[in-house]
mmCIF file of C-alpha atoms in Angstrom:
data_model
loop_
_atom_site.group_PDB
_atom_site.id
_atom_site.type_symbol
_atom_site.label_atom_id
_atom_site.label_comp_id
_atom_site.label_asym_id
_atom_site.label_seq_id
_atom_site.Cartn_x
_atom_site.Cartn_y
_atom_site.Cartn_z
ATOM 1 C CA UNK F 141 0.000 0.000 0.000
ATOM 2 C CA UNK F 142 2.809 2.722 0.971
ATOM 3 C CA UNK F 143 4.669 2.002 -2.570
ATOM 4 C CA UNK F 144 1.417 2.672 -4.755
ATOM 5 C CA UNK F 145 1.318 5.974 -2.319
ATOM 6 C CA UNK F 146 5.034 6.870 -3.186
ATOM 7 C CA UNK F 147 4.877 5.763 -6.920
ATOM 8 C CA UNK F 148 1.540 7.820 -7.522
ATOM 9 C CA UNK F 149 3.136 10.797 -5.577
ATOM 10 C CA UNK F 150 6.460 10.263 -8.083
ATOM 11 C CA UNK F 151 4.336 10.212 -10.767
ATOM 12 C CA UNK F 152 2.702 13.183 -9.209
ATOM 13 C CA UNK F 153 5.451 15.047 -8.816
ATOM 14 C CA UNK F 154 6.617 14.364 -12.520
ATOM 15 C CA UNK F 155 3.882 15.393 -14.062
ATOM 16 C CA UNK F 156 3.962 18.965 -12.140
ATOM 17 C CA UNK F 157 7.367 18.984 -12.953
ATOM 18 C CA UNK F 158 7.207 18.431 -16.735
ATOM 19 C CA UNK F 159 4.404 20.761 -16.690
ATOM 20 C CA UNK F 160 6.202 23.168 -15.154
ATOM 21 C CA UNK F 161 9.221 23.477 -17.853
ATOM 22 C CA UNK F 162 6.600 22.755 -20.818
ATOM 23 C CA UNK F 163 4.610 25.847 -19.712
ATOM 24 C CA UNK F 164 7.448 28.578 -19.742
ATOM 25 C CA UNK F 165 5.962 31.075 -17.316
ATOM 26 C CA UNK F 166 5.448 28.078 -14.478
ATOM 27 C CA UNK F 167 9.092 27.583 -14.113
ATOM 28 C CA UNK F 168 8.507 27.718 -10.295
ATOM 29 C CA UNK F 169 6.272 24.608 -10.798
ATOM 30 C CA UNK F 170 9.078 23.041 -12.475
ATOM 31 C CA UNK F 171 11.143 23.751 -9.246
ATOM 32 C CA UNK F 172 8.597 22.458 -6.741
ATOM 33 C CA UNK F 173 7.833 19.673 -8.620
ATOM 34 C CA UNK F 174 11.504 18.452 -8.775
ATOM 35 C CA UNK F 175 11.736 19.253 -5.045
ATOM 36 C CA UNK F 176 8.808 17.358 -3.984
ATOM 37 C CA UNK F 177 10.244 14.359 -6.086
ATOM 38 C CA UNK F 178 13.480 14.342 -4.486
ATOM 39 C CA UNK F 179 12.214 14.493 -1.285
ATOM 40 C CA UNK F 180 9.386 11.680 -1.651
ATOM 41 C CA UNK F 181 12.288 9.757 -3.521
ATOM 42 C CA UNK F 182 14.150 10.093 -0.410
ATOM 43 C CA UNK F 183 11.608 9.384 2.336
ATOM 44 C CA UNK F 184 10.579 5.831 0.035
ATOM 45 C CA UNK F 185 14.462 5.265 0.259
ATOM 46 C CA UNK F 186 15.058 5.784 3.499
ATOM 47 C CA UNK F 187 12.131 3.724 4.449
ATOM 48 C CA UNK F 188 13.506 0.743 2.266
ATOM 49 C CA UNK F 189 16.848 0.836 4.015
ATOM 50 C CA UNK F 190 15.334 0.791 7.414
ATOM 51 C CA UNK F 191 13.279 -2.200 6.644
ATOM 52 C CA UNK F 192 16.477 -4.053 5.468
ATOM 53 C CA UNK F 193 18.189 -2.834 8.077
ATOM 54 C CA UNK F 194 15.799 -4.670 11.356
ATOM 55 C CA UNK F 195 15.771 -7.744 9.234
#
């Protein structure tokens, strides 16, 4: 259940981000976008090292 959260948020994230640099006067979106998939990236990353981690 939390990867089809953190792969719809990535694809989320994408799509704003795409959006953002297609659409030249939402660069900002382009920035946020990116951001936000970095940091979801991240938190799925971390989460998957912790589980491996306790095993």
């Amino acid at each position: 259940m939390v990867w089809k959260v953190l792969g719809g948020l990535l694809a989320l994230w994408l799509v704003v981000t795409v959006a953002g640099f297609v659409l030249k006067g939402l660069f900002w979106l382009a920035v946020i976008g990116g951001v936000l998939f970095v940091a979801t990236a991240a938190i799925g990353w971390a989460g998957d090292r912790k589980k491996i981690g306790s095993k």
